[in-house]
PDB file of C-alpha atoms in Angstrom:
ATOM      1  CA  MET B  10      50.771  42.638 -51.145  1.00 88.00           C
ATOM      2  CA  ASN B  11      49.530  39.841 -49.390  1.00 95.00           C
ATOM      3  CA  ILE B  12      45.586  37.769 -49.094  1.00 97.00           C
ATOM      4  CA  LYS B  13      44.247  35.796 -46.548  1.00 98.00           C
ATOM      5  CA  PRO B  14      40.210  35.114 -46.583  1.00 98.00           C
ATOM      6  CA  VAL B  15      38.686  35.493 -44.063  1.00 98.00           C
ATOM      7  CA  ALA B  16      35.957  33.357 -44.856  1.00 98.00           C
ATOM      8  CA  GLY B  17      34.726  30.832 -47.152  1.00 97.00           C
ATOM      9  CA  ALA B  18      32.403  32.794 -49.192  1.00 98.00           C
ATOM     10  CA  ILE B  19      33.164  35.781 -48.289  1.00 98.00           C
ATOM     11  CA  GLY B  20      36.313  38.461 -47.231  1.00 98.00           C
ATOM     12  CA  ALA B  21      39.972  38.561 -47.205  1.00 98.00           C
ATOM     13  CA  GLU B  22      42.337  40.309 -44.976  1.00 98.00           C
ATOM     14  CA  VAL B  23      44.963  42.243 -47.542  1.00 97.00           C
ATOM     15  CA  SER B  24      48.266  43.513 -45.867  1.00 97.00           C
ATOM     16  CA  ASN B  25      51.768  44.586 -46.706  1.00 95.00           C
ATOM     17  CA  ILE B  26      50.725  47.685 -48.970  1.00 95.00           C
ATOM     18  CA  ASP B  27      50.824  51.202 -47.702  1.00 96.00           C
ATOM     19  CA  LEU B  28      46.767  52.728 -48.811  1.00 96.00           C
ATOM     20  CA  ARG B  29      48.845  56.141 -48.359  1.00 95.00           C
ATOM     21  CA  ASN B  30      51.003  55.720 -51.905  1.00 94.00           C
ATOM     22  CA  PRO B  31      50.203  56.356 -55.400  1.00 92.00           C
ATOM     23  CA  MET B  32      49.166  52.776 -57.153  1.00 92.00           C
ATOM     24  CA  THR B  33      50.356  52.156 -60.186  1.00 94.00           C
ATOM     25  CA  GLU B  34      47.650  51.336 -63.347  1.00 94.00           C
ATOM     26  CA  ASP B  35      48.602  47.135 -62.406  1.00 95.00           C
ATOM     27  CA  MET B  36      48.237  47.885 -58.440  1.00 94.00           C
ATOM     28  CA  LYS B  37      44.439  49.426 -59.697  1.00 95.00           C
ATOM     29  CA  ARG B  38      43.509  46.473 -61.406  1.00 95.00           C
ATOM     30  CA  ASN B  39      44.579  43.761 -58.988  1.00 95.00           C
ATOM     31  CA  LEU B  40      42.768  46.200 -55.988  1.00 96.00           C
ATOM     32  CA  ARG B  41      39.251  46.261 -58.479  1.00 96.00           C
ATOM     33  CA  ASP B  42      40.048  41.978 -59.158  1.00 97.00           C
ATOM     34  CA  LEU B  43      40.378  41.707 -55.469  1.00 97.00           C
ATOM     35  CA  VAL B  44      37.014  43.445 -54.925  1.00 98.00           C
ATOM     36  CA  ASN B  45      35.415  41.152 -57.411  1.00 97.00           C
ATOM     37  CA  GLN B  46      36.552  38.380 -55.702  1.00 98.00           C
ATOM     38  CA  HIS B  47      36.582  38.978 -52.069  1.00 98.00           C
ATOM     39  CA  GLU B  48      34.111  41.473 -52.225  1.00 98.00           C
ATOM     40  CA  VAL B  49      34.869  42.647 -49.048  1.00 98.00           C
ATOM     41  CA  VAL B  50      38.840  43.257 -48.124  1.00 98.00           C
ATOM     42  CA  PHE B  51      40.023  44.783 -44.566  1.00 98.00           C
ATOM     43  CA  PHE B  52      43.222  46.394 -44.671  1.00 98.00           C
ATOM     44  CA  ARG B  53      44.989  47.368 -40.984  1.00 98.00           C
ATOM     45  CA  ASP B  54      47.047  50.527 -40.253  1.00 97.00           C
ATOM     46  CA  GLN B  55      45.785  52.605 -42.874  1.00 98.00           C
ATOM     47  CA  ALA B  56      46.732  56.088 -41.272  1.00 96.00           C
ATOM     48  CA  ILE B  57      45.170  57.035 -45.113  1.00 97.00           C
ATOM     49  CA  THR B  58      43.903  60.969 -45.309  1.00 97.00           C
ATOM     50  CA  PRO B  59      40.062  62.296 -45.965  1.00 97.00           C
ATOM     51  CA  ALA B  60      41.609  63.292 -49.558  1.00 97.00           C
ATOM     52  CA  GLN B  61      43.040  59.848 -49.612  1.00 97.00           C
ATOM     53  CA  GLN B  62      39.781  58.254 -48.788  1.00 97.00           C
ATOM     54  CA  ARG B  63      38.571  60.089 -51.358  1.00 96.00           C
ATOM     55  CA  GLU B  64      40.938  59.063 -54.546  1.00 96.00           C
ATOM     56  CA  LEU B  65      40.783  55.721 -53.373  1.00 96.00           C
ATOM     57  CA  ALA B  66      37.109  55.786 -53.773  1.00 96.00           C
ATOM     58  CA  ALA B  67      37.103  57.254 -56.546  1.00 95.00           C
ATOM     59  CA  LEU B  68      39.261  54.306 -58.129  1.00 95.00           C
ATOM     60  CA  PHE B  69      36.418  52.761 -59.015  1.00 95.00           C
ATOM     61  CA  GLY B  70      33.704  55.145 -60.088  1.00 93.00           C
ATOM     62  CA  PRO B  71      32.379  58.376 -59.346  1.00 94.00           C
ATOM     63  CA  LEU B  72      31.903  59.706 -55.725  1.00 94.00           C
ATOM     64  CA  GLN B  73      27.984  60.180 -54.538  1.00 87.00           C
ATOM     65  CA  SER B  74      27.521  62.024 -51.523  1.00 84.00           C
ATOM     66  CA  HIS B  75      23.638  61.206 -48.285  1.00 82.00           C
ATOM     67  CA  PRO B  76      21.453  63.576 -48.172  1.00 74.00           C
ATOM     68  CA  ALA B  77      21.047  62.309 -44.234  1.00 71.00           C
ATOM     69  CA  TYR B  78      24.682  62.501 -42.708  1.00 79.00           C
ATOM     70  CA  ASP B  79      27.751  65.374 -41.324  1.00 89.00           C
ATOM     71  CA  THR B  80      30.739  64.953 -43.597  1.00 93.00           C
ATOM     72  CA  VAL B  81      34.448  66.342 -43.153  1.00 95.00           C
ATOM     73  CA  PRO B  82      34.684  69.454 -43.369  1.00 94.00           C
ATOM     74  CA  GLY B  83      35.813  70.275 -46.567  1.00 94.00           C
ATOM     75  CA  PHE B  84      35.679  67.237 -47.866  1.00 95.00           C
ATOM     76  CA  PRO B  85      31.222  66.753 -48.923  1.00 94.00           C
ATOM     77  CA  GLU B  86      31.899  63.409 -50.171  1.00 94.00           C
ATOM     78  CA  VAL B  87      33.196  61.978 -46.928  1.00 96.00           C
ATOM     79  CA  MET B  88      30.758  60.561 -44.533  1.00 95.00           C
ATOM     80  CA  VAL B  89      30.936  60.999 -40.458  1.00 95.00           C
ATOM     81  CA  LEU B  90      28.772  57.771 -38.812  1.00 93.00           C
ATOM     82  CA  GLU B  91      29.252  58.352 -36.141  1.00 91.00           C
ATOM     83  CA  SER B  92      27.284  56.696 -32.535  1.00 87.00           C
ATOM     84  CA  THR B  93      27.534  57.402 -29.641  1.00 82.00           C
ATOM     85  CA  PRO B  94      25.322  57.209 -26.289  1.00 76.00           C
ATOM     86  CA  GLU B  95      23.453  60.589 -26.858  1.00 79.00           C
ATOM     87  CA  ARG B  96      22.982  60.213 -30.430  1.00 79.00           C
ATOM     88  CA  PRO B  97      23.884  56.593 -31.210  1.00 76.00           C
ATOM     89  CA  SER B  98      23.243  54.590 -34.810  1.00 77.00           C
ATOM     90  CA  LYS B  99      19.385  53.862 -35.259  1.00 72.00           C
ATOM     91  CA  ILE B 100      20.676  51.568 -38.280  1.00 79.00           C
ATOM     92  CA  GLU B 101      20.713  47.543 -36.753  1.00 85.00           C
ATOM     93  CA  VAL B 102      19.667  45.842 -40.009  1.00 94.00           C
ATOM     94  CA  TRP B 103      21.470  44.185 -42.455  1.00 97.00           C
ATOM     95  CA  HIS B 104      21.132  46.233 -45.320  1.00 97.00           C
ATOM     96  CA  SER B 105      23.242  47.686 -48.484  1.00 96.00           C
ATOM     97  CA  ASP B 106      24.412  51.868 -48.828  1.00 93.00           C
ATOM     98  CA  MET B 107      21.305  53.367 -50.420  1.00 92.00           C
ATOM     99  CA  THR B 108      19.558  51.431 -52.554  1.00 96.00           C
ATOM    100  CA  PHE B 109      17.046  54.485 -52.130  1.00 95.00           C
ATOM    101  CA  ARG B 110      19.364  55.907 -55.079  1.00 93.00           C
ATOM    102  CA  GLN B 111      18.591  55.249 -58.932  1.00 94.00           C
ATOM    103  CA  HIS B 112      22.222  54.400 -59.015  1.00 94.00           C
ATOM    104  CA  PRO B 113      23.296  52.776 -56.176  1.00 95.00           C
ATOM    105  CA  PRO B 114      26.709  52.976 -54.496  1.00 94.00           C
ATOM    106  CA  SER B 115      29.194  50.272 -56.656  1.00 96.00           C
ATOM    107  CA  ILE B 116      31.561  50.447 -53.884  1.00 97.00           C
ATOM    108  CA  THR B 117      32.195  51.825 -50.051  1.00 97.00           C
ATOM    109  CA  VAL B 118      34.826  53.167 -49.321  1.00 98.00           C
ATOM    110  CA  LEU B 119      35.233  52.781 -44.657  1.00 98.00           C
ATOM    111  CA  ARG B 120      37.666  53.834 -41.814  1.00 98.00           C
ATOM    112  CA  GLY B 121      38.092  53.706 -38.556  1.00 97.00           C
ATOM    113  CA  VAL B 122      38.646  56.911 -36.873  1.00 97.00           C
ATOM    114  CA  GLU B 123      38.230  56.013 -32.957  1.00 96.00           C
ATOM    115  CA  THR B 124      36.704  52.860 -32.566  1.00 95.00           C
ATOM    116  CA  PRO B 125      35.722  51.098 -29.323  1.00 94.00           C
ATOM    117  CA  SER B 126      38.019  48.642 -27.522  1.00 93.00           C
ATOM    118  CA  VAL B 127      35.547  45.752 -27.428  1.00 94.00           C
ATOM    119  CA  GLY B 128      32.526  45.668 -29.997  1.00 94.00           C
ATOM    120  CA  GLY B 129      30.841  47.555 -32.577  1.00 94.00           C
ATOM    121  CA  ASP B 130      31.832  44.540 -34.670  1.00 96.00           C
ATOM    122  CA  THR B 131      30.848  44.587 -38.380  1.00 97.00           C
ATOM    123  CA  LEU B 132      28.616  41.822 -40.655  1.00 98.00           C
ATOM    124  CA  TRP B 133      29.445  41.302 -43.792  1.00 98.00           C
ATOM    125  CA  ALA B 134      27.050  38.470 -45.980  1.00 98.00           C
ATOM    126  CA  SER B 135      27.873  37.724 -50.011  1.00 98.00           C
ATOM    127  CA  MET B 136      24.872  38.005 -51.950  1.00 98.00           C
ATOM    128  CA  THR B 137      25.997  36.095 -54.820  1.00 98.00           C
ATOM    129  CA  ALA B 138      27.307  33.123 -52.947  1.00 98.00           C
ATOM    130  CA  ALA B 139      23.315  33.757 -51.159  1.00 98.00           C
ATOM    131  CA  TYR B 140      21.696  33.557 -54.767  1.00 98.00           C
ATOM    132  CA  ASP B 141      24.134  30.157 -55.823  1.00 98.00           C
ATOM    133  CA  ALA B 142      22.317  27.826 -52.687  1.00 98.00           C
ATOM    134  CA  LEU B 143      18.774  29.063 -53.684  1.00 98.00           C
ATOM    135  CA  SER B 144      16.914  25.636 -55.300  1.00 98.00           C
ATOM    136  CA  PRO B 145      16.708  26.191 -59.227  1.00 98.00           C
ATOM    137  CA  GLY B 146      13.126  26.600 -59.065  1.00 98.00           C
ATOM    138  CA  MET B 147      13.418  30.053 -56.410  1.00 98.00           C
ATOM    139  CA  GLN B 148      16.141  31.763 -58.828  1.00 98.00           C
ATOM    140  CA  ARG B 149      13.183  31.352 -62.135  1.00 98.00           C
ATOM    141  CA  TYR B 150      10.709  32.566 -59.395  1.00 98.00           C
ATOM    142  CA  LEU B 151      12.686  35.668 -57.943  1.00 98.00           C
ATOM    143  CA  ASP B 152      14.495  36.241 -61.533  1.00 96.00           C
ATOM    144  CA  ASP B 153      11.630  38.239 -62.656  1.00 94.00           C
ATOM    145  CA  LEU B 154      10.741  40.607 -60.294  1.00 98.00           C
ATOM    146  CA  ILE B 155      10.855  44.128 -58.973  1.00 98.00           C
ATOM    147  CA  ALA B 156      11.290  45.427 -55.569  1.00 98.00           C
ATOM    148  CA  VAL B 157      10.857  48.975 -54.374  1.00 98.00           C
ATOM    149  CA  HIS B 158      13.429  51.369 -52.483  1.00 98.00           C
ATOM    150  CA  ASP B 159      12.833  53.800 -50.420  1.00 95.00           C
ATOM    151  CA  PHE B 160      14.853  56.552 -47.933  1.00 92.00           C
ATOM    152  CA  SER B 161      11.740  57.186 -46.104  1.00 90.00           C
ATOM    153  CA  GLN B 162      11.887  53.352 -45.247  1.00 87.00           C
ATOM    154  CA  GLY B 163      14.796  53.553 -44.522  1.00 86.00           C
ATOM    155  CA  PHE B 164      15.061  56.615 -41.831  1.00 82.00           C
ATOM    156  CA  ARG B 165      11.461  56.689 -40.428  1.00 79.00           C
ATOM    157  CA  GLU B 166      12.796  56.807 -37.062  1.00 78.00           C
ATOM    158  CA  SER B 167      14.891  59.987 -37.560  1.00 76.00           C
ATOM    159  CA  LEU B 168      11.485  61.422 -39.783  1.00 76.00           C
ATOM    160  CA  LEU B 169       9.622  60.217 -36.559  1.00 74.00           C
ATOM    161  CA  GLU B 170      12.474  62.592 -34.450  1.00 78.00           C
ATOM    162  CA  ASP B 171      10.998  65.860 -32.834  1.00 78.00           C
ATOM    163  CA  GLY B 172      11.765  68.445 -36.405  1.00 85.00           C
ATOM    164  CA  GLY B 173      12.441  65.179 -37.720  1.00 79.00           C
ATOM    165  CA  ARG B 174      10.633  65.465 -41.147  1.00 83.00           C
ATOM    166  CA  GLU B 175      12.015  69.301 -41.431  1.00 87.00           C
ATOM    167  CA  ARG B 176      15.235  68.360 -41.712  1.00 82.00           C
ATOM    168  CA  LEU B 177      15.422  66.040 -43.761  1.00 82.00           C
ATOM    169  CA  ALA B 178      12.511  67.055 -45.802  1.00 87.00           C
ATOM    170  CA  ASP B 179      14.905  68.169 -48.913  1.00 85.00           C
ATOM    171  CA  ALA B 180      16.403  63.999 -48.429  1.00 82.00           C
ATOM    172  CA  VAL B 181      12.183  62.918 -49.065  1.00 86.00           C
ATOM    173  CA  ALA B 182      11.765  65.436 -51.989  1.00 89.00           C
ATOM    174  CA  ASN B 183      14.841  64.373 -53.452  1.00 85.00           C
ATOM    175  CA  ASN B 184      14.646  60.057 -52.896  1.00 85.00           C
ATOM    176  CA  PRO B 185      11.216  59.100 -54.243  1.00 93.00           C
ATOM    177  CA  PRO B 186      11.103  55.603 -53.911  1.00 95.00           C
ATOM    178  CA  VAL B 187      12.868  53.740 -56.546  1.00 97.00           C
ATOM    179  CA  ARG B 188      12.034  50.281 -59.062  1.00 98.00           C
ATOM    180  CA  HIS B 189      15.384  47.504 -58.956  1.00 98.00           C
ATOM    181  CA  PRO B 190      14.666  44.050 -59.649  1.00 98.00           C
ATOM    182  CA  VAL B 191      15.347  41.852 -57.104  1.00 98.00           C
ATOM    183  CA  ILE B 192      17.925  39.624 -58.432  1.00 98.00           C
ATOM    184  CA  GLN B 193      20.427  41.728 -60.139  1.00 97.00           C
ATOM    185  CA  THR B 194      23.373  40.906 -63.069  1.00 97.00           C
ATOM    186  CA  HIS B 195      26.773  41.506 -60.776  1.00 97.00           C
ATOM    187  CA  PRO B 196      28.060  44.122 -64.113  1.00 96.00           C
ATOM    188  CA  GLU B 197      31.797  42.978 -63.749  1.00 96.00           C
ATOM    189  CA  THR B 198      31.441  39.719 -63.380  1.00 97.00           C
ATOM    190  CA  GLY B 199      27.841  38.798 -64.218  1.00 97.00           C
ATOM    191  CA  ARG B 200      27.363  36.769 -61.588  1.00 98.00           C
ATOM    192  CA  ARG B 201      23.357  36.781 -59.988  1.00 98.00           C
ATOM    193  CA  ALA B 202      22.963  38.283 -56.798  1.00 98.00           C
ATOM    194  CA  ILE B 203      20.556  39.119 -54.568  1.00 98.00           C
ATOM    195  CA  PHE B 204      19.588  42.817 -54.175  1.00 98.00           C
ATOM    196  CA  VAL B 205      16.792  43.181 -51.740  1.00 98.00           C
ATOM    197  CA  ASN B 206      17.671  44.502 -48.037  1.00 98.00           C
ATOM    198  CA  ALA B 207      14.869  44.939 -44.429  1.00 96.00           C
ATOM    199  CA  LEU B 208      16.635  48.972 -44.634  1.00 96.00           C
ATOM    200  CA  PHE B 209      15.733  50.022 -47.799  1.00 97.00           C
ATOM    201  CA  THR B 210      12.898  47.789 -49.147  1.00 98.00           C
ATOM    202  CA  THR B 211       8.809  48.354 -48.594  1.00 98.00           C
ATOM    203  CA  HIS B 212       7.851  45.371 -51.519  1.00 98.00           C
ATOM    204  CA  ILE B 213       7.521  43.757 -53.748  1.00 98.00           C
ATOM    205  CA  GLU B 214       5.416  44.732 -57.133  1.00 98.00           C
ATOM    206  CA  GLY B 215       2.736  42.135 -58.626  1.00 97.00           C
ATOM    207  CA  ILE B 216       2.110  40.096 -56.115  1.00 98.00           C
ATOM    208  CA  SER B 217      -0.246  39.953 -52.807  1.00 98.00           C
ATOM    209  CA  PRO B 218       1.338  41.678 -50.239  1.00 98.00           C
ATOM    210  CA  LEU B 219       1.250  38.819 -47.691  1.00 98.00           C
ATOM    211  CA  GLU B 220       3.521  36.950 -51.122  1.00 98.00           C
ATOM    212  CA  SER B 221       5.779  39.746 -51.160  1.00 98.00           C
ATOM    213  CA  ALA B 222       6.272  39.973 -47.241  1.00 98.00           C
ATOM    214  CA  GLU B 223       6.825  36.209 -46.674  1.00 98.00           C
ATOM    215  CA  VAL B 224       9.411  36.654 -49.463  1.00 98.00           C
ATOM    216  CA  LEU B 225      11.113  39.240 -48.365  1.00 98.00           C
ATOM    217  CA  ARG B 226      10.889  37.384 -44.620  1.00 98.00           C
ATOM    218  CA  PHE B 227      12.127  34.445 -46.302  1.00 98.00           C
ATOM    219  CA  LEU B 228      14.887  36.623 -48.587  1.00 98.00           C
ATOM    220  CA  TYR B 229      16.381  38.074 -45.090  1.00 98.00           C
ATOM    221  CA  LYS B 230      17.127  35.065 -43.368  1.00 98.00           C
ATOM    222  CA  HIS B 231      18.160  33.937 -46.156  1.00 98.00           C
ATOM    223  CA  CYS B 232      20.661  35.690 -47.234  1.00 98.00           C
ATOM    224  CA  THR B 233      23.032  36.007 -43.738  1.00 97.00           C
ATOM    225  CA  LEU B 234      23.113  32.596 -42.790  1.00 98.00           C
ATOM    226  CA  PRO B 235      26.294  32.455 -41.460  1.00 98.00           C
ATOM    227  CA  GLU B 236      28.148  30.025 -44.024  1.00 98.00           C
ATOM    228  CA  PHE B 237      28.065  33.237 -46.711  1.00 98.00           C
ATOM    229  CA  THR B 238      29.519  35.534 -44.060  1.00 98.00           C
ATOM    230  CA  CYS B 239      32.350  37.433 -42.591  1.00 98.00           C
ATOM    231  CA  ARG B 240      32.511  39.650 -38.915  1.00 98.00           C
ATOM    232  CA  LEU B 241      35.595  42.583 -38.746  1.00 98.00           C
ATOM    233  CA  ARG B 242      36.415  43.521 -34.669  1.00 97.00           C
ATOM    234  CA  TRP B 243      37.696  47.607 -35.565  1.00 97.00           C
ATOM    235  CA  ALA B 244      40.918  48.568 -34.410  1.00 97.00           C
ATOM    236  CA  LYS B 245      41.719  52.440 -35.497  1.00 97.00           C
ATOM    237  CA  ASP B 246      42.801  52.870 -39.272  1.00 97.00           C
ATOM    238  CA  THR B 247      41.168  49.831 -40.535  1.00 98.00           C
ATOM    239  CA  VAL B 248      40.228  50.280 -44.383  1.00 98.00           C
ATOM    240  CA  VAL B 249      37.228  48.060 -44.886  1.00 98.00           C
ATOM    241  CA  ILE B 250      36.608  48.695 -48.941  1.00 98.00           C
ATOM    242  CA  TRP B 251      32.906  46.787 -49.876  1.00 98.00           C
ATOM    243  CA  ASP B 252      30.935  46.041 -53.088  1.00 98.00           C
ATOM    244  CA  ASN B 253      27.549  47.250 -51.847  1.00 96.00           C
ATOM    245  CA  ARG B 254      26.542  45.308 -54.670  1.00 97.00           C
ATOM    246  CA  SER B 255      26.907  42.176 -54.724  1.00 98.00           C
ATOM    247  CA  THR B 256      26.731  42.359 -49.962  1.00 98.00           C
ATOM    248  CA  GLN B 257      24.995  43.484 -47.270  1.00 98.00           C
ATOM    249  CA  HIS B 258      26.940  44.566 -44.108  1.00 98.00           C
ATOM    250  CA  LYS B 259      25.036  44.747 -41.042  1.00 97.00           C
ATOM    251  CA  PRO B 260      26.495  46.883 -38.091  1.00 94.00           C
ATOM    252  CA  VAL B 261      26.637  45.863 -34.079  1.00 94.00           C
ATOM    253  CA  ASN B 262      25.561  48.206 -31.486  1.00 91.00           C
ATOM    254  CA  ASP B 263      26.900  46.451 -28.032  1.00 92.00           C
ATOM    255  CA  PHE B 264      29.706  49.310 -27.556  1.00 92.00           C
ATOM    256  CA  PHE B 265      27.794  51.887 -25.353  1.00 87.00           C
ATOM    257  CA  PRO B 266      29.201  54.025 -23.535  1.00 89.00           C
ATOM    258  CA  ALA B 267      32.185  53.868 -25.577  1.00 91.00           C
ATOM    259  CA  LEU B 268      32.161  55.850 -28.531  1.00 92.00           C
ATOM    260  CA  ARG B 269      32.732  55.356 -32.804  1.00 93.00           C
ATOM    261  CA  ARG B 270      33.800  57.242 -35.491  1.00 95.00           C
ATOM    262  CA  LEU B 271      33.654  56.449 -38.863  1.00 96.00           C
ATOM    263  CA  HIS B 272      34.773  57.950 -42.261  1.00 97.00           C
ATOM    264  CA  ARG B 273      32.779  56.767 -45.519  1.00 96.00           C
ATOM    265  CA  VAL B 274      32.450  57.864 -48.936  1.00 97.00           C
ATOM    266  CA  VAL B 275      31.109  55.683 -51.748  1.00 95.00           C
ATOM    267  CA  SER B 276      31.525  55.299 -55.478  1.00 96.00           C
ATOM    268  CA  GLU B 277      28.452  55.024 -58.291  1.00 92.00           C
ATOM    269  CA  GLY B 278      27.396  52.217 -59.671  1.00 92.00           C
ATOM    270  CA  ASP B 279      25.167  51.778 -62.535  1.00 89.00           C
ATOM    271  CA  ALA B 280      21.050  50.841 -62.273  1.00 89.00           C
ATOM    272  CA  PRO B 281      20.908  47.669 -61.110  1.00 91.00           C
ATOM    273  CA  TYR B 282      19.518  45.100 -64.254  1.00 90.00           C
TER     274      TYR B 282
END
């Protein structure tokens, strides 16, 4: 494998590897080490099947499904993320995947199935780099705080659509609000990472609504400073693997009327601590 970092804080592009081939135990360890070190890794020209994508994600742990997304027929763990002019993506803010779960995903594996010729990039930001850049006083203030994450907040636009509340009734019922630490410890690297996001976090417990709103507003701005980020221009059969515990990401929806279709598989993580 050849490894080329793409930005100072986060991201690497990996070449000279074919993800369709079976991996040795050494290769599996190297892949996990790469994700731990760079937090998001990019692979070009990887024409993997849904079954192979599922197997790749399963290297990192048991797989999760999603209560609101369509999936590839016969592969309930392979979610279809599709944006069309008729059904554009509603998610446009920085976020970590599925933090409304008690056990959010540890790793996300995303593949470009159909991508626009221009636009539709995705950005990632390192939450470990963002935490390290906080002042010691702010780190101490945040370290013991707890935030609430809610499926209904992240999917509020879908819930407001005609029939949306009925369509997502089971998802809402099965995903009540959960509590996660504002700062979590990465279970493999031991690094501290900011763990709130604008899509699913509703508030911080134990402080006033005004203080909660202002602290979250600061963190959202701080976490996405350019020096903590990298950016990917998608192409067909690009595969991205990232650590959902220590990153946030943001899709750029600037490609309509073109179509973008991605396949996503996530592996289950530990409860954040």
